[in-house]
PDB file of C-alpha atoms in Angstrom:
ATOM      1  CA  UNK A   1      80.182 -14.457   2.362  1.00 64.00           C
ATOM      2  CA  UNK A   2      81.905 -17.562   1.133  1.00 85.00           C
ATOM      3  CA  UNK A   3      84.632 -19.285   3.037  1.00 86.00           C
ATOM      4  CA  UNK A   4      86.641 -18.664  -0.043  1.00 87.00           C
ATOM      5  CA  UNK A   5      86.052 -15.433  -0.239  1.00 93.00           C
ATOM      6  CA  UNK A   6      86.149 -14.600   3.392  1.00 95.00           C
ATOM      7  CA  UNK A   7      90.081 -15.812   2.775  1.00 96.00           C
ATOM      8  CA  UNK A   8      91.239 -13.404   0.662  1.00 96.00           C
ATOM      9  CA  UNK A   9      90.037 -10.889   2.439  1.00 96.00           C
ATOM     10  CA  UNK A  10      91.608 -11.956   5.203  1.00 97.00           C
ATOM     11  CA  UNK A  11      94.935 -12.031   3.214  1.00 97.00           C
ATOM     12  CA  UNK A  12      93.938  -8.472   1.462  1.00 97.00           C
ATOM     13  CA  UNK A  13      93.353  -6.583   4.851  1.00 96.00           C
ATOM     14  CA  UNK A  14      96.058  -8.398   6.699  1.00 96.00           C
ATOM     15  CA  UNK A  15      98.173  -6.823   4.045  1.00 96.00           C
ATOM     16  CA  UNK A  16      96.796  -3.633   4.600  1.00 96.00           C
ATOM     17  CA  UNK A  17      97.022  -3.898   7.919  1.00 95.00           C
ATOM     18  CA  UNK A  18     100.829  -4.125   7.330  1.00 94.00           C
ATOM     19  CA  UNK A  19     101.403  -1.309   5.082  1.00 95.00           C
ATOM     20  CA  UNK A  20      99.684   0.780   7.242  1.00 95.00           C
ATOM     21  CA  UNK A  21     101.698  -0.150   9.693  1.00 92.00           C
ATOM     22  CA  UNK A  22     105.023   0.086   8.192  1.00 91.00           C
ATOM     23  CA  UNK A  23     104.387   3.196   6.327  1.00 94.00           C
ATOM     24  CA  UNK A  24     102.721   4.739  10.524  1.00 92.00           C
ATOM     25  CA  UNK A  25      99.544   5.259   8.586  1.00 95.00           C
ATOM     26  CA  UNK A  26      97.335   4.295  11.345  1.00 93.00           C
ATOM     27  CA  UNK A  27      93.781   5.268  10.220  1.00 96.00           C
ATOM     28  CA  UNK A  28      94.938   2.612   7.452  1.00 96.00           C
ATOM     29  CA  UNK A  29      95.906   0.327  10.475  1.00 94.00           C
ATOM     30  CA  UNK A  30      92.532   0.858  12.162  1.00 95.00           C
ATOM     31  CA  UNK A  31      90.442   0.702   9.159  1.00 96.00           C
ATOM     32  CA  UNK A  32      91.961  -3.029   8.227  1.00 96.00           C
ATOM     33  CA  UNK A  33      92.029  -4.252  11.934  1.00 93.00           C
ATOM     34  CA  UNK A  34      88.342  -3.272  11.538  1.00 96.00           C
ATOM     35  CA  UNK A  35      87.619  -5.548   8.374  1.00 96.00           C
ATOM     36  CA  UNK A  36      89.762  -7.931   9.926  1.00 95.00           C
ATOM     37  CA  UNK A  37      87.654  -8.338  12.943  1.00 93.00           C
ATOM     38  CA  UNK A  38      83.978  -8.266  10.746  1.00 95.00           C
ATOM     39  CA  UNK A  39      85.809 -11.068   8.821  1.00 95.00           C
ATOM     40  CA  UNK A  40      86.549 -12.867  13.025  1.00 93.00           C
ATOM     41  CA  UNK A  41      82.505 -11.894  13.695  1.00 93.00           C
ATOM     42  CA  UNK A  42      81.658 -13.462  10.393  1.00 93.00           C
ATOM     43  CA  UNK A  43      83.944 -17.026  11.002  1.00 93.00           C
ATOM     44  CA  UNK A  44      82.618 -17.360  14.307  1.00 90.00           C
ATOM     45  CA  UNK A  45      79.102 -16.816  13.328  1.00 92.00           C
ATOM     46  CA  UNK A  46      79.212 -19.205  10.725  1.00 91.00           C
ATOM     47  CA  UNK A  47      81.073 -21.796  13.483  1.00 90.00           C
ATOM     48  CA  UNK A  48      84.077 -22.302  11.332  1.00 90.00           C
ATOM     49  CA  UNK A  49      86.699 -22.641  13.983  1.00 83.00           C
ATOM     50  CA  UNK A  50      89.812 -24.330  12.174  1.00 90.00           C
ATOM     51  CA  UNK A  51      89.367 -20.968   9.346  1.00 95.00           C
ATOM     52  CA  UNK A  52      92.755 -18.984  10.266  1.00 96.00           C
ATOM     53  CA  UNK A  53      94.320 -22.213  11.213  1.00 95.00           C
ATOM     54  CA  UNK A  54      95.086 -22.479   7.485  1.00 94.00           C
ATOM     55  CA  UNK A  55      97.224 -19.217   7.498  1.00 97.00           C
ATOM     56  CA  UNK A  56      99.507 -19.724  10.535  1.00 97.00           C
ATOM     57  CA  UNK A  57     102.316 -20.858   7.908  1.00 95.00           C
ATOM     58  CA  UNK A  58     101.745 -18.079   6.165  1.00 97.00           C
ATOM     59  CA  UNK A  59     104.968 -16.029   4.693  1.00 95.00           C
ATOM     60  CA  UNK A  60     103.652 -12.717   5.941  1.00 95.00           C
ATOM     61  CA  UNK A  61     104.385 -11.958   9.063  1.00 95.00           C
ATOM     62  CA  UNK A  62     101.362  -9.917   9.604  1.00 95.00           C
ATOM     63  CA  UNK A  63      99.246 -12.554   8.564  1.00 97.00           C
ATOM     64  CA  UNK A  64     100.768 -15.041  11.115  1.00 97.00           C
ATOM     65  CA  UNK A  65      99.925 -12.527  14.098  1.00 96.00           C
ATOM     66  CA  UNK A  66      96.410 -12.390  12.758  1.00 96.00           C
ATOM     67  CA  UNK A  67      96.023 -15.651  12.109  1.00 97.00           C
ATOM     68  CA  UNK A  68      97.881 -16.642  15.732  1.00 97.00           C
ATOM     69  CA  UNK A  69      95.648 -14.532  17.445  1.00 95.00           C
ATOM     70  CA  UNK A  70      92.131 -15.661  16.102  1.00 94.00           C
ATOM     71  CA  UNK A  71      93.343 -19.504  16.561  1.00 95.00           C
ATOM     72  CA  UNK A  72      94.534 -18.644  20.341  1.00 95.00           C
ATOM     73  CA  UNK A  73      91.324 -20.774  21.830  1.00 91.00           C
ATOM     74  CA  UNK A  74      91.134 -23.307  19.020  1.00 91.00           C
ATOM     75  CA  UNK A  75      94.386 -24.102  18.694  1.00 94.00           C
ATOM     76  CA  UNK A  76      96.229 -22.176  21.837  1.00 95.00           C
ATOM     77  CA  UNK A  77     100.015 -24.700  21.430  1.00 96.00           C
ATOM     78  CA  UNK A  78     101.041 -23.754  17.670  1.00 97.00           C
ATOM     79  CA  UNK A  79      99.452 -19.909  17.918  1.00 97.00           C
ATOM     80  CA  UNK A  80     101.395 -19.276  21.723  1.00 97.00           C
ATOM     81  CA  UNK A  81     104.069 -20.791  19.472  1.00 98.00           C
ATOM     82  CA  UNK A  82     103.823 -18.837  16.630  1.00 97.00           C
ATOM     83  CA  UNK A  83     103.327 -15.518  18.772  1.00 98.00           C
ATOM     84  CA  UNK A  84     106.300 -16.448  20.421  1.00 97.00           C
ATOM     85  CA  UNK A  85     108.400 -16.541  17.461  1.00 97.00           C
ATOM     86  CA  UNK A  86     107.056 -13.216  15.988  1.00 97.00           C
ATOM     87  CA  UNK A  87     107.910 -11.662  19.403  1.00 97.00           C
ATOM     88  CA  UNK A  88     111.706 -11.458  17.680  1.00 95.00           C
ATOM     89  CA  UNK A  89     110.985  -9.726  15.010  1.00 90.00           C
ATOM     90  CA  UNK A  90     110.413  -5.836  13.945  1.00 77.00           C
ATOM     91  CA  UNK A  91     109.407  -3.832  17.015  1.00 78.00           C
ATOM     92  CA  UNK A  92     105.842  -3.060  15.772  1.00 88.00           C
ATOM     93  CA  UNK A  93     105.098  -6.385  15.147  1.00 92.00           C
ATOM     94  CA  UNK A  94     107.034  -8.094  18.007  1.00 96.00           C
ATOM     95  CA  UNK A  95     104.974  -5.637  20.745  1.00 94.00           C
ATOM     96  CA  UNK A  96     101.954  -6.483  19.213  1.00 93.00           C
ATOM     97  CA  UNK A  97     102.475 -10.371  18.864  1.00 96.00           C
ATOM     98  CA  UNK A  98     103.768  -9.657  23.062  1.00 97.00           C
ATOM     99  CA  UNK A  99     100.537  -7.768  24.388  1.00 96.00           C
ATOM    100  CA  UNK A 100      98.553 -10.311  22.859  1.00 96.00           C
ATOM    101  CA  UNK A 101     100.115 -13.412  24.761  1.00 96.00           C
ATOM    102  CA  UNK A 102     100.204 -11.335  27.613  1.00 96.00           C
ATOM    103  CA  UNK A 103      96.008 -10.624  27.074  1.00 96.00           C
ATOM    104  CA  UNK A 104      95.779 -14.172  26.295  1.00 96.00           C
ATOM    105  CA  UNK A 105      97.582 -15.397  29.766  1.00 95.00           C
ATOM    106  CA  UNK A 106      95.799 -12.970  31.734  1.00 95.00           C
ATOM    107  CA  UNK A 107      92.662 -14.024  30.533  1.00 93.00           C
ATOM    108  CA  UNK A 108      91.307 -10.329  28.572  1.00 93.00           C
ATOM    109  CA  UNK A 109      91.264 -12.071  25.593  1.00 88.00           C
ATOM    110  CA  UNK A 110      88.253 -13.743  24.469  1.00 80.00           C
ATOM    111  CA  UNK A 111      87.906 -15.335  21.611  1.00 73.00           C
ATOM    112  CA  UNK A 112      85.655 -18.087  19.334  1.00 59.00           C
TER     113      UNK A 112
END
């Protein structure tokens, strides 16, 4: 799939990803954390490393945590950073962004 291509769906499904989550429709939520992870497989088979690097500014606060997570090993200062600051926010989002840093530190979390 293209690069460009490979975007919006990263956009579509991290969108997804929050309705599902806002609305506690969580087949929804583990049906787009699915396609968001073939979409991970797919960057890191193709060796594009800087790909969700581009969304970390993103408005969406879903997309951020994505985004933060997948650029952990590739660009750990601004995503800690980032996961830090989503940490504050709703209570979904904020344990989420908070078990991943904690993964991350401990070392469970592999990524690219």
């Amino acid at each position: 799939m293209e690069t460009l291509n490979l975007k919006k769906e990263f956009l579509k499904e991290s969108n997804l990803y929050e309705k599902g989550m806002l609305n506690g429709n969580y087949k929804e939520v583990n049906k787009a954390h699915q396609r968001v992870h073939k979409i991970y497989e797919e960057i890191r088979k193709n060796n594009i490393y800087n790909f969700f690097e581009t969304f970390l500014d993103n408005e969406n606060d879903y997309v951020k945590l994505n985004a933060a997570t997948f650029s952990l090993k590739t660009s750990p200062e601004i995503a800690e950073k980032i996961l830090e600051e989503l940490i504050h926010t709703s209570s979904i989002l904020a344990t989420t962004a908070k078990m991943t840093l904690d993964l991350w530190h401990e070392g469970k979390l592999t990524l690219l």
